[in-house]
Structures are given as C-alpha cells and as structure tokens.
Amino acid sequence: MHQLLIVDDEAIAVESLKTGVNWSGLGIARVFTAYNAQQAQEVIRYEAVDILVCDIEMPQGSGLDLLKWVRENNPAIEVVFLTCHADFQYAKQAIQLGSFDYLLKPVPFVELEEVVRKAIGKIEQESKLNEFSRYGKYWVQHQPLLVERFWLDILNQSIPSHALAIRKTAEERNIPYSDEMTFLPLLIQVRSWNKRITLRDEKIVEYAIRKSAEEIMQDRQGHCILISLEQGRLLVLLNGEDASTPDIQKLKSRCETYIDACKRYFYASVSCYIGKSGHGDEIASIYQQLCKMNDNNVAYDQDVLVMGEEAAASANSHLLPDMSIWAVLLKEGAYGQVLDAAKAYIESKVQDNQLTSSLLNQFIQDFQQMFYYVLHIKGIQAHRLFGDSESLELHSRSARSAAHSIGWLEHLMRKAADFATAVEHSSSVVEKVKEYIRQHLAKELSREDIAGQVYLNPDYLTRIFKKETGMSISDYILQQRLSIAANLLANTSLSVSLIAAEIGYVNFSHFSRMFKKYYDKSPLEYRQGCSIREVSERESRKSDSGKS
C-alpha cells in the first residue's frame, strides 16, 4: 500500500480531493493534507509519502518551488501538478523538474484516479527493478536505448534489410525479436512552431511531444517502440497485427487528438503518417515511403495521412497562374492586391487537392523571378533587401508547405512595400546616403557600397541623388573631403600628408592636385593664406580697439 499527500492553499479543494476519490481502491493506505509548501515539507520529513498531488499557484512558496525541494530531498516521490492556468511556462518548468503529470483544474476525479494509477504502476515497476542485480538494473535501464539504436540501424540500413541479417544482429545484441513479428510504423513530424522559441526550449518541447506520443499509445502498452529521429521527426512502431480497418480508424482518431494537443500546449503544428503493417526487413522501405509522403505533403500542416489513402492530385495541377498582370500591379505599387491573388491561388490549389511539392516549388520560383524583376526595374537590389537572417530563414522554408509559402510571400510584400514608400520620399534616402558618406570619408567609397546601404541599384541611386542635390555622388564625396581638409589646414598644425590620409587620400600628390583644382591653391598656399588673413584680422581688431 502507498501513501499520498494533497497540497492546496484552498481548504475546500483539499477536502474535495480527499473525499471525492476512492483512494483505497487505488491502493492508497493513507492520505495526508497540507495547505502550503512548508506544511508539505514537514509531512514529507516524517512520513513515507509516495505521491504528491500539488497546486502550483500558492502563497508562501509555489508548487514548483516545492517540487525543487522534493527533488533535492526525496527524489523518489512522484508529483502530479494541478493548476487553473494552461500556461506553457508552467508546463515547461514541470517537465524540466521531472513532474509525473500536469492537470488543469477543475480536475475530474476519474482523470485524477487514472493518473494516480499510472504513478503507482511506475512506482511499483521501479521497486521491482531495485530488486535486480547491478547488471540487471543496467540492462533494464538501458534496454530501451539499445532497442532504439537497433531500429535506427535498420532504418539507416546499417543493418541490411534482410531477415537473416536482422535476426542475427538482434541475437548478438540480446534484443527480443522474431521473423514472425509484424510492425505498423507511424511517422510523426513537427512541421512548424507557432511561436518563436529558443533552441533550448525546442529540445524541451520535443521531449514533451515524445512523452505525449507515448500517451496516445497507452492501450497498446508493450507493443510500442518510439524512435527519435532528426529534424523534429519521431517514428512509432506499433503491433502490426492491429492494422485492421477499425484499428486504423481508432489510431487515426487518437492521432487527431494528439495533433490538437500539440497545437494547444506545445505551439507545434504536427502531422502524422500511418504506414502499413510489415515484417522487420520491410520497415526501412515503409519508413522511406512515409518520409516521401511527408516531403510531398505541402498542403496540410496538421493532418493524419494514411499510406494508400492519399488522394491523387488533379491532372491540372501543373497549371501555373499568369503573373504578367501581377507584375504590372507591382510596378504600380499594388502589393496588397498581388499578395491576395497569390494567396488565393495557393489556397484554391489546397482546396482542390492540386497542390503538390513540385507545383508549389515551381510557383515560388516563378513568383520570385517576377517579383525580383519588378524590384530591378524600380532600382531595388533584392539580394540586399532580403539578405537578413529572417528573410533567409523564411526563404529556405518557403517551399515546404502552403503555410510557409504564404508566410514568405507576406514577408516579401511587407518589406518591399515599406522600402518602396521610403524610396518615394527620396529626400530621406539621400539623407541616409549623406550620413553614410560622412561617417566613412576616410575609407575608399564606391557607388556599389553606398547603394548597398539603401538596397538600391547604383545608377538609380545616382539619379535620385543628383535630382535632390544637384550633384553626383562622387562630386559630393569630393566636396565633403576637401571641405574637411580646408578646415583642418586653416585651424590645425597637422601636416598636409596626415590631413590627406584623414580624408581617405593615400596618394599625397593626387590630393594636392584635387585640392588645387577645387580651391585654386595648393594646400600649403591655402594654409599660408589663412595665416596671413588671421594676422590681418588680428591687427585690424587691435587698431579698432586703440581708436575706441
């Protein structure tokens, strides 16, 4: 028999759980209660508590704080959290700290009983493991990893897809296997994340997604092998004898529930692909077919697809829209209208089951060609405007699915429209260019470098600049450099060669020629003239002072 502790700051909630559940029927001999974390710690210190049912939001220390303490002082206790909030941060912390489960209030007693029953099963299983020898412990703990490695080698064909080779390898690794066994592969693919998460959070959520996948197979306990693959992919091997039509429909229904849970709790769009039953030497081939189904699936990000039930694409799926009209609209700045038309095309192909991987890729390629051509006409350099990390990431995913392609088109239109608006106010573009020139006068400046700062074609930028300033960019750079040189000659004692270097002239003779051409004096003559003028002005000020 086991002992359980209920912790909640609401006395009514504690009493409801204590009296509403048939604890003795679950094998719980005693139920303790506490109303805050400190009281719970006192109970755990003096009583052999096996299961902790705890609220998260409590004063004087949250349930998460209590779990940290439990993990440090009595890690064998299984913890079930209760909360009123379906908050991902709570769920993430609970997973990190190793809670057994996470339930939302109000919790149906039947659901709580089922979770406690599973926790007891886990406790009893671990108790049995403790009776084994050291080697026995090692084997039981690591056998799932060895089995997973065995199947990974089959999928990667490190073990040849021959019955004899597979059976021999299983015998060598002491893995239970028979030629008569049949398996039903189920491929789970995370197709996209619905919110931005860090790489660390992504790994945590992928672990939670794996644990949730185990949950949907609970009625097949003992007949399920989970294999973690790269790129957000998971393969589940089920008992192949359960591949009859009623069982497939039941499995499909459970997958739909799982997909919905991933969307609500893990912010992930997940698709499931159900294969066909096969022997061990057929699994690698079936797996490749499931991967191909996933690669070809560009229309649905949250769906269950069954091998052999894929709907054939329409014969007209090769038809692409006439984008010449879209090009005209883009030239006129009708970005929103073109975006709506492109989205309508993609969505219509999805609805009519005409969108294939090949068609989507062709559409994206043709659209980008048309779009970049229009940008070129407008003098905008696409590779600079869309060379940032966000654009590159969206572009790399654009042909994976309809949703990703629409996201890429929206990004293209939004960024191009914003920049086109800025270009229309050419004065702001010219001011950016002037500021860039002022900050880099000491460096070698090319038209291409300057144009790249504002994502424009050099010839187009030159036309805008001359229209606004009345001079070319090169003349403006010369004016700015020589103006600074003249100021330094007149007001400092810096050598002429050092002044030349300060404004980007490596060749002293070239600087002197350009300065004389612009000011009709050499740098030394200009400095001497400034000195004579300064003396004259000083004498004049003295004379005026004596007269007064």
Coordinates of C-alpha atoms in Angstrom, one line a residue:
M1 CA 0.0 0.0 0.0
H2 CA 1.1 3.6 -0.7
Q3 CA 0.7 7.0 0.9
L4 CA -0.3 10.2 -0.8
L5 CA -0.1 13.9 0.1
I6 CA -2.5 16.6 -1.2
V7 CA -1.3 20.2 -1.1
D8 CA -3.5 23.2 -1.9
D9 CA -4.0 26.6 -0.2
E10 CA -7.8 26.2 -0.6
A11 CA -9.2 24.1 2.2
I12 CA -12.3 23.3 0.1
A13 CA -10.2 22.0 -2.8
V14 CA -8.2 19.8 -0.4
E15 CA -11.3 18.3 1.2
S16 CA -12.9 17.7 -2.2
L17 CA -10.0 15.7 -3.4
K18 CA -9.6 13.8 -0.2
T19 CA -13.2 12.7 -0.1
G20 CA -14.1 12.6 -3.8
V21 CA -11.6 9.9 -4.9
N22 CA -11.7 6.3 -3.9
W23 CA -8.1 6.2 -2.7
S24 CA -8.3 2.8 -1.0
G25 CA -9.4 1.3 -4.3
L26 CA -6.3 2.6 -5.9
G27 CA -4.1 1.1 -3.3
I28 CA -3.6 4.3 -1.2
A29 CA -3.5 3.4 2.5
R30 CA -3.2 7.0 3.9
V31 CA -3.9 10.4 2.5
F32 CA -2.2 13.4 4.2
T33 CA -3.1 17.0 3.6
A34 CA -1.2 20.4 3.7
Y35 CA -2.2 23.9 2.9
N36 CA 1.2 25.4 1.9
A37 CA 4.7 24.3 0.9
Q38 CA 6.1 24.5 4.5
Q39 CA 3.4 22.2 5.9
A40 CA 4.0 19.8 3.0
Q41 CA 7.8 19.6 3.7
E42 CA 7.0 18.8 7.4
V43 CA 4.8 15.9 6.3
I44 CA 7.4 14.6 3.9
R45 CA 10.1 14.7 6.5
Y46 CA 8.2 12.4 8.9
E47 CA 6.0 10.3 6.7
A48 CA 6.8 8.0 3.8
V49 CA 5.0 9.8 1.0
D50 CA 4.9 8.1 -2.4
I51 CA 2.8 10.5 -4.4
L52 CA 2.3 14.3 -4.1
V53 CA -0.8 15.9 -5.6
C54 CA 0.0 19.7 -5.5
D55 CA -1.4 23.0 -6.7
I56 CA 1.1 25.2 -8.5
E57 CA -0.2 28.7 -7.5
M58 CA 0.1 29.0 -3.7
P59 CA 1.3 31.8 -1.4
Q60 CA 4.4 31.2 0.8
G61 CA 6.1 29.1 -2.0
S62 CA 4.7 27.8 -5.2
G63 CA 4.2 24.1 -6.2
L64 CA 7.3 24.4 -8.5
D65 CA 9.4 25.6 -5.5
L66 CA 8.1 22.6 -3.5
L67 CA 9.0 20.2 -6.4
K68 CA 12.6 21.6 -6.4
W69 CA 12.8 20.8 -2.7
V70 CA 11.4 17.3 -3.2
R71 CA 13.9 16.5 -5.9
E72 CA 16.7 17.5 -3.6
N73 CA 15.4 15.7 -0.5
N74 CA 13.2 12.8 -1.7
P75 CA 13.5 12.3 -5.5
A76 CA 11.5 9.0 -5.4
I77 CA 8.2 10.9 -4.8
E78 CA 6.0 11.1 -8.0
V79 CA 4.5 14.6 -8.3
V80 CA 1.2 15.4 -10.0
F81 CA 0.6 19.2 -10.5
L82 CA -2.8 20.9 -10.5
T83 CA -3.3 24.4 -11.9
C84 CA -6.0 26.8 -13.2
H85 CA -3.8 28.1 -16.0
A86 CA -2.8 26.3 -19.2
D87 CA 0.5 28.2 -19.2
F88 CA 3.3 26.8 -21.3
Q89 CA 5.9 28.2 -18.9
Y90 CA 4.4 26.2 -16.0
A91 CA 4.3 23.1 -18.2
K92 CA 7.9 23.6 -19.3
Q93 CA 9.2 24.0 -15.8
A94 CA 7.2 21.0 -14.6
I95 CA 8.8 18.9 -17.4
Q96 CA 12.3 20.2 -16.5
L97 CA 11.8 19.3 -12.9
G98 CA 10.5 15.9 -13.6
S99 CA 6.9 16.0 -12.6
F100 CA 4.8 12.9 -13.4
D101 CA 1.9 14.8 -14.9
Y102 CA 0.2 18.2 -15.2
L103 CA -3.6 18.6 -14.9
L104 CA -5.9 21.6 -15.3
K105 CA -8.4 22.5 -12.6
P106 CA -11.2 21.5 -12.1
V107 CA -9.9 18.0 -12.4
P108 CA -12.4 15.3 -13.0
F109 CA -12.0 12.6 -10.3
V110 CA -11.9 9.9 -12.9
E111 CA -9.0 11.6 -14.7
L112 CA -7.1 12.1 -11.4
E113 CA -7.6 8.5 -10.5
E114 CA -6.2 7.3 -13.8
V115 CA -3.1 9.5 -13.4
V116 CA -2.5 8.2 -9.8
R117 CA -3.0 4.7 -11.0
K118 CA -0.2 5.2 -13.6
A119 CA 2.0 6.8 -11.0
I120 CA 1.5 3.8 -8.7
G121 CA 2.4 1.5 -11.7
K122 CA 5.6 3.4 -12.2
I123 CA 6.5 3.2 -8.5
E124 CA 5.9 -0.5 -8.3
Q125 CA 7.9 -1.1 -11.5
E126 CA 10.8 0.8 -10.2
S127 CA 10.5 -1.1 -6.9
K128 CA 10.9 -4.3 -8.8
L129 CA 13.9 -3.0 -10.6
N130 CA 15.6 -2.3 -7.3
E131 CA 15.5 -6.0 -6.6
F132 CA 17.6 -6.9 -9.6
S133 CA 21.3 -7.3 -9.6
R134 CA 23.6 -4.5 -10.8
Y135 CA 23.8 -6.0 -14.2
G136 CA 20.0 -6.5 -14.3
K137 CA 19.5 -2.8 -13.4
Y138 CA 21.8 -1.7 -16.1
W139 CA 20.1 -3.9 -18.7
V140 CA 16.5 -2.8 -17.8
Q141 CA 17.5 0.9 -17.7
H142 CA 19.4 0.8 -21.0
Q143 CA 17.5 -1.8 -23.0
P144 CA 15.1 0.9 -24.5
L145 CA 18.2 2.8 -25.7
L146 CA 19.7 -0.4 -27.2
V147 CA 16.4 -1.3 -28.9
E148 CA 16.1 2.2 -30.3
R149 CA 19.7 2.0 -31.6
F150 CA 18.8 -1.4 -33.2
W151 CA 15.9 0.1 -35.1
L152 CA 17.8 3.2 -36.1
D153 CA 20.4 0.9 -37.7
I154 CA 17.6 -0.8 -39.6
L155 CA 16.1 2.5 -40.8
N156 CA 19.5 3.8 -41.8
Q157 CA 20.2 0.4 -43.4
S158 CA 23.4 0.0 -41.3
I159 CA 21.8 -3.4 -40.8
P160 CA 20.8 -4.8 -44.3
S161 CA 17.1 -5.2 -44.9
H162 CA 17.3 -9.0 -44.9
A163 CA 15.5 -11.2 -42.4
L164 CA 18.6 -13.2 -41.7
A165 CA 20.9 -10.1 -41.1
I166 CA 18.3 -8.5 -38.8
R167 CA 17.7 -11.7 -36.8
K168 CA 21.4 -12.3 -36.4
T169 CA 22.0 -8.7 -35.2
A170 CA 19.1 -9.0 -32.7
E171 CA 20.6 -12.2 -31.3
E172 CA 24.1 -10.6 -31.0
R173 CA 22.6 -7.6 -29.1
N174 CA 20.3 -9.7 -27.0
I175 CA 17.2 -7.9 -28.2
P176 CA 13.9 -9.8 -28.3
Y177 CA 13.0 -10.2 -32.0
S178 CA 11.4 -12.8 -34.3
D179 CA 10.9 -13.1 -38.0
E180 CA 7.2 -13.6 -37.4
M181 CA 6.8 -10.2 -35.7
T182 CA 4.9 -7.5 -37.7
F183 CA 5.1 -3.8 -37.1
L184 CA 2.9 -0.8 -38.0
P185 CA 5.0 2.3 -38.5
L186 CA 3.6 5.7 -37.6
L187 CA 5.7 8.8 -38.6
I188 CA 5.2 12.0 -36.5
Q189 CA 6.7 15.2 -38.0
V190 CA 6.8 18.6 -36.3
R191 CA 6.2 20.8 -39.4
S192 CA 6.4 24.2 -37.8
W193 CA 6.4 26.1 -34.5
N194 CA 3.6 28.5 -34.0
K195 CA 5.6 30.9 -31.8
R196 CA 9.2 31.8 -31.5
I197 CA 11.1 29.6 -29.1
T198 CA 14.8 29.2 -28.3
L199 CA 16.8 26.1 -29.3
R200 CA 16.9 25.0 -25.7
D201 CA 13.1 25.3 -25.3
E202 CA 12.7 23.5 -28.6
K203 CA 14.5 20.5 -27.2
I204 CA 12.4 20.5 -24.1
V205 CA 9.2 20.7 -26.1
E206 CA 10.4 17.9 -28.4
Y207 CA 10.8 15.8 -25.3
A208 CA 7.3 16.7 -24.2
I209 CA 6.0 15.8 -27.7
R210 CA 7.6 12.4 -27.4
K211 CA 6.1 11.8 -24.0
S212 CA 2.7 12.8 -25.4
A213 CA 3.2 10.4 -28.3
E214 CA 3.6 7.6 -25.7
E215 CA 0.3 8.7 -24.1
I216 CA -1.7 8.2 -27.3
M217 CA -0.5 4.5 -27.4
Q218 CA -1.5 3.7 -23.8
D219 CA -3.9 1.0 -24.9
R220 CA -1.0 -0.7 -26.8
Q221 CA 1.3 -0.9 -23.8
G222 CA 4.1 -3.4 -24.6
H223 CA 3.5 -3.1 -28.3
C224 CA 5.0 0.3 -28.9
I225 CA 8.6 1.3 -29.7
L226 CA 9.5 5.0 -30.1
I227 CA 12.5 6.1 -32.2
S228 CA 13.6 9.7 -32.1
L229 CA 14.9 10.9 -35.4
E230 CA 16.4 14.2 -36.6
Q231 CA 14.6 17.3 -37.8
G232 CA 11.6 17.1 -35.4
R233 CA 10.7 13.6 -36.5
L234 CA 9.6 10.6 -34.4
L235 CA 8.8 7.1 -35.6
V236 CA 6.4 4.9 -33.6
L237 CA 6.4 1.1 -34.2
L238 CA 3.1 -0.5 -33.2
N239 CA 2.0 -4.1 -33.1
G240 CA 1.4 -4.8 -36.8
E241 CA -1.4 -7.3 -36.1
D242 CA -3.6 -4.3 -35.1
A243 CA -3.6 -3.0 -38.7
S244 CA -7.2 -3.9 -39.5
T245 CA -9.5 -1.1 -40.7
P246 CA -11.3 -0.5 -37.4
D247 CA -8.0 -0.2 -35.5
I248 CA -6.6 2.1 -38.2
Q249 CA -9.6 4.4 -37.7
K250 CA -9.2 4.3 -34.0
L251 CA -5.5 5.1 -34.3
K252 CA -6.3 7.9 -36.7
S253 CA -8.7 9.4 -34.2
R254 CA -6.1 9.2 -31.4
C255 CA -3.6 10.9 -33.7
E256 CA -6.1 13.8 -34.4
T257 CA -6.4 14.2 -30.6
Y258 CA -2.6 14.2 -30.3
I259 CA -2.2 16.8 -33.1
D260 CA -4.7 19.1 -31.4
A261 CA -2.9 18.7 -28.0
C262 CA 0.5 19.6 -29.7
K263 CA -1.1 22.7 -31.1
R264 CA -2.7 23.9 -27.8
Y265 CA 0.0 23.0 -25.3
F266 CA 3.3 23.0 -27.3
Y267 CA 2.6 25.6 -30.0
A268 CA 3.6 23.0 -32.6
S269 CA 2.0 22.1 -36.0
V270 CA 2.3 18.3 -36.2
S271 CA 1.4 15.8 -38.9
C272 CA 1.0 12.0 -38.5
Y273 CA 1.6 9.5 -41.3
I274 CA 0.3 5.9 -40.7
G275 CA 2.1 3.2 -42.7
K276 CA 1.2 -0.4 -43.4
S277 CA 2.0 -3.5 -41.5
G278 CA 5.2 -5.2 -42.3
H279 CA 8.0 -7.5 -41.0
G280 CA 11.2 -6.2 -39.7
D281 CA 13.0 -6.4 -43.1
E282 CA 10.2 -4.3 -44.7
I283 CA 10.2 -1.5 -42.2
A284 CA 13.1 0.6 -43.7
S285 CA 11.2 0.6 -47.1
I286 CA 7.9 1.6 -45.4
Y287 CA 9.7 4.3 -43.5
Q288 CA 11.1 5.7 -46.7
Q289 CA 7.6 5.8 -48.2
L290 CA 6.3 7.7 -45.1
C291 CA 9.2 10.2 -45.4
K292 CA 8.3 10.7 -49.0
M293 CA 4.6 11.3 -48.0
N294 CA 5.9 13.9 -45.6
D295 CA 8.1 15.6 -48.2
N296 CA 5.2 15.6 -50.8
N297 CA 2.7 17.0 -48.2
V298 CA 2.8 20.7 -48.8
A299 CA -0.9 21.3 -48.3
Y300 CA -1.6 20.2 -44.7
D301 CA 0.5 21.0 -41.7
Q302 CA -1.9 19.4 -39.1
D303 CA -3.4 16.3 -40.5
V304 CA -3.3 12.5 -40.4
L305 CA -2.5 10.8 -43.6
V306 CA -2.7 7.0 -44.2
M307 CA -0.5 5.2 -46.7
G308 CA -2.5 4.0 -49.6
E309 CA -5.3 6.5 -49.0
E310 CA -3.5 9.6 -50.5
A311 CA -5.8 11.4 -52.9
A312 CA -4.5 11.6 -56.4
A313 CA -3.6 15.1 -57.5
S314 CA -5.7 16.7 -60.2
A315 CA -4.4 16.4 -63.8
N316 CA -4.5 20.2 -64.0
S317 CA -2.0 20.6 -61.1
H318 CA 0.8 21.6 -63.4
L319 CA -1.1 24.8 -64.4
L320 CA 0.6 28.0 -63.0
P321 CA -1.1 31.4 -62.9
D322 CA -0.3 34.2 -65.4
M323 CA 1.9 36.5 -63.4
S324 CA 2.2 39.2 -66.1
I325 CA -0.8 41.1 -64.6
W326 CA 0.7 40.8 -61.2
A327 CA 3.9 42.3 -62.5
V328 CA 2.0 45.4 -63.8
L329 CA 0.2 45.7 -60.4
L330 CA 3.5 45.5 -58.5
K331 CA 5.0 48.3 -60.8
E332 CA 2.1 50.4 -59.7
G333 CA 2.7 49.6 -56.0
A334 CA -0.4 47.4 -55.6
Y335 CA 1.5 45.0 -53.2
G336 CA -1.6 44.0 -51.2
Q337 CA -3.6 43.2 -54.3
V338 CA -0.9 40.9 -55.6
L339 CA -0.5 39.2 -52.2
D340 CA -4.2 38.5 -52.0
A341 CA -4.2 37.0 -55.5
A342 CA -1.1 34.8 -54.8
K343 CA -2.6 33.6 -51.5
A344 CA -6.0 32.8 -53.2
Y345 CA -4.1 30.7 -55.8
I346 CA -2.3 28.6 -53.2
E347 CA -5.4 28.2 -51.1
S348 CA -7.5 27.2 -54.1
K349 CA -5.0 24.5 -55.0
V350 CA -5.1 23.1 -51.5
Q351 CA -8.9 23.1 -51.5
D352 CA -9.0 21.3 -54.9
N353 CA -6.2 18.8 -53.9
Q354 CA -4.0 20.1 -56.7
L355 CA -1.1 21.4 -54.6
T356 CA 2.0 19.2 -54.9
S357 CA 5.5 19.7 -53.8
S358 CA 6.6 20.2 -57.4
L359 CA 3.8 22.7 -58.2
L360 CA 4.5 24.7 -55.0
N361 CA 8.2 24.9 -55.8
Q362 CA 7.6 26.0 -59.4
F363 CA 5.1 28.6 -58.2
I364 CA 7.6 30.0 -55.6
Q365 CA 10.4 30.1 -58.2
D366 CA 8.2 31.9 -60.9
F367 CA 6.8 34.3 -58.4
Q368 CA 10.2 35.3 -57.1
Q369 CA 11.5 35.7 -60.6
M370 CA 8.7 38.1 -61.5
F371 CA 8.9 39.9 -58.1
Y372 CA 12.7 40.4 -58.3
Y373 CA 12.4 41.6 -61.9
V374 CA 10.0 44.4 -60.8
L375 CA 12.3 45.3 -58.0
H376 CA 15.1 45.6 -60.5
I377 CA 13.1 47.9 -62.6
K378 CA 12.5 50.0 -59.5
G379 CA 16.2 50.1 -58.9
I380 CA 15.9 48.0 -55.7
Q381 CA 18.6 45.3 -55.1
A382 CA 16.7 42.2 -53.9
H383 CA 19.8 40.4 -52.6
R384 CA 20.5 43.3 -50.2
L385 CA 16.9 43.9 -49.2
F386 CA 16.3 40.3 -48.4
G387 CA 19.8 39.3 -47.2
D388 CA 19.0 39.5 -43.5
S389 CA 18.7 36.3 -41.3
E390 CA 14.9 36.4 -41.0
S391 CA 14.5 36.6 -44.8
L392 CA 17.0 33.8 -45.4
E393 CA 15.2 31.6 -42.9
L394 CA 11.8 32.2 -44.4
H395 CA 13.0 31.7 -47.9
S396 CA 14.6 28.4 -47.0
R397 CA 11.3 27.1 -45.7
S398 CA 9.1 28.7 -48.4
A399 CA 8.6 25.5 -50.5
R400 CA 7.9 23.2 -47.6
S401 CA 4.2 23.8 -47.2
A402 CA 1.4 26.1 -48.3
A403 CA 1.6 27.9 -44.9
H404 CA 5.3 28.5 -45.2
S405 CA 5.0 29.8 -48.7
I406 CA 2.3 32.2 -47.7
G407 CA 4.5 33.4 -44.8
W408 CA 7.3 34.1 -47.3
L409 CA 5.1 36.0 -49.7
E410 CA 3.7 38.1 -46.9
H411 CA 7.3 38.9 -45.8
L412 CA 8.3 39.8 -49.4
M413 CA 5.4 42.1 -49.9
R414 CA 5.6 43.8 -46.5
K415 CA 9.3 44.6 -46.7
A416 CA 9.2 45.7 -50.3
A417 CA 6.2 47.9 -49.7
D418 CA 7.8 49.6 -46.7
F419 CA 11.0 50.2 -48.6
A420 CA 9.2 51.5 -51.7
T421 CA 7.4 54.0 -49.5
A422 CA 10.8 55.2 -48.2
V423 CA 12.2 55.5 -51.8
E424 CA 9.2 57.6 -52.8
H425 CA 10.4 60.1 -50.2
S426 CA 13.8 60.3 -51.9
S427 CA 15.0 63.0 -49.6
S428 CA 15.1 60.5 -46.7
V429 CA 17.2 58.1 -48.9
V430 CA 19.6 60.9 -49.8
E431 CA 20.0 61.9 -46.2
K432 CA 20.9 58.3 -45.3
V433 CA 23.5 58.3 -48.1
K434 CA 24.9 61.6 -46.9
E435 CA 25.2 60.4 -43.4
Y436 CA 26.9 57.2 -44.5
I437 CA 29.4 59.2 -46.6
R438 CA 30.2 61.5 -43.7
Q439 CA 30.9 58.5 -41.4
H440 CA 33.2 56.8 -43.9
L441 CA 35.1 59.7 -45.6
A442 CA 38.4 58.2 -44.5
K443 CA 37.7 55.0 -46.4
E444 CA 37.5 54.1 -50.1
L445 CA 33.9 54.6 -51.1
S446 CA 32.4 53.1 -54.2
R447 CA 28.9 53.7 -55.7
E448 CA 28.1 50.0 -55.2
D449 CA 28.9 50.1 -51.5
I450 CA 26.9 53.3 -50.9
A451 CA 23.9 52.0 -52.9
G452 CA 24.0 48.7 -51.0
Q453 CA 23.4 50.7 -47.8
V454 CA 19.9 51.7 -49.1
Y455 CA 19.3 48.5 -51.2
L456 CA 19.3 50.4 -54.5
N457 CA 20.8 50.0 -57.9
P458 CA 23.8 52.3 -58.1
D459 CA 22.5 54.0 -61.3
Y460 CA 19.1 54.5 -59.8
L461 CA 20.6 56.0 -56.6
T462 CA 22.8 58.3 -58.7
R463 CA 19.7 59.7 -60.5
I464 CA 17.8 60.3 -57.1
F465 CA 20.9 61.9 -55.5
K466 CA 21.5 64.3 -58.4
K467 CA 17.9 65.2 -58.5
E468 CA 17.9 66.1 -54.8
T469 CA 21.3 67.7 -54.5
G470 CA 22.2 68.9 -58.0
M471 CA 25.5 67.0 -58.0
S472 CA 26.7 63.5 -58.5
I473 CA 27.7 61.2 -55.5
S474 CA 31.3 61.4 -56.5
D475 CA 31.3 65.2 -56.6
Y476 CA 29.6 65.3 -53.2
I477 CA 32.2 63.0 -51.7
L478 CA 35.0 65.2 -53.2
Q479 CA 33.3 68.3 -51.8
Q480 CA 33.0 66.8 -48.3
R481 CA 36.6 65.6 -48.2
L482 CA 38.1 68.8 -49.5
S483 CA 35.9 70.9 -47.2
I484 CA 37.2 69.0 -44.2
A485 CA 40.8 69.3 -45.5
A486 CA 40.4 73.0 -45.8
N487 CA 39.1 73.3 -42.3
L488 CA 42.0 71.2 -40.9
L489 CA 44.6 73.3 -42.9
A490 CA 43.1 76.5 -41.6
N491 CA 42.6 75.6 -37.9
T492 CA 45.3 73.0 -37.0
S493 CA 49.0 72.4 -37.4
L494 CA 48.6 68.9 -38.8
S495 CA 50.9 68.1 -41.7
V496 CA 49.4 68.1 -45.2
S497 CA 50.1 64.4 -45.6
L498 CA 48.3 63.5 -42.4
I499 CA 45.3 65.6 -43.4
A500 CA 45.2 63.9 -46.8
A501 CA 45.2 60.4 -45.0
E502 CA 42.5 61.6 -42.7
I503 CA 40.1 62.1 -45.6
G504 CA 41.0 59.0 -47.5
Y505 CA 43.8 60.0 -49.8
V506 CA 46.7 57.6 -49.8
N507 CA 48.4 59.4 -52.7
F508 CA 49.6 62.8 -51.5
S509 CA 50.2 64.2 -55.0
H510 CA 46.7 63.3 -56.1
F511 CA 45.3 65.0 -53.0
S512 CA 47.3 68.2 -53.8
R513 CA 46.2 68.2 -57.4
M514 CA 42.5 67.8 -56.5
F515 CA 42.7 70.4 -53.7
K516 CA 44.3 73.0 -56.1
K517 CA 41.8 72.2 -58.7
Y518 CA 38.9 72.8 -56.3
Y519 CA 40.3 75.9 -54.3
D520 CA 42.7 77.3 -57.0
K521 CA 45.5 77.0 -54.4
S522 CA 47.8 74.3 -53.2
P523 CA 47.2 73.0 -49.6
L524 CA 50.3 74.9 -48.4
E525 CA 49.3 78.1 -50.2
Y526 CA 45.8 77.8 -48.7
R527 CA 47.2 77.4 -45.2
Q528 CA 49.6 80.4 -45.7
G529 CA 46.7 82.5 -46.9
C530 CA 44.7 81.6 -43.9
S531 CA 47.6 82.6 -41.6
I532 CA 48.1 86.0 -43.3
R533 CA 44.4 86.6 -43.2
E534 CA 44.3 85.7 -39.5
V535 CA 47.2 88.1 -38.7
S536 CA 45.5 90.9 -40.7
E537 CA 42.2 90.3 -38.9
R538 CA 44.0 90.4 -35.5
E539 CA 45.8 93.7 -36.4
S540 CA 42.5 95.2 -37.5
R541 CA 40.9 94.3 -34.2
K542 CA 43.8 95.9 -32.3
S543 CA 43.5 99.1 -34.4
D544 CA 39.8 99.3 -33.8
S545 CA 40.4 98.8 -30.0
G546 CA 43.0 101.8 -29.9
K547 CA 40.7 104.2 -31.6
S548 CA 38.0 103.5 -29.1

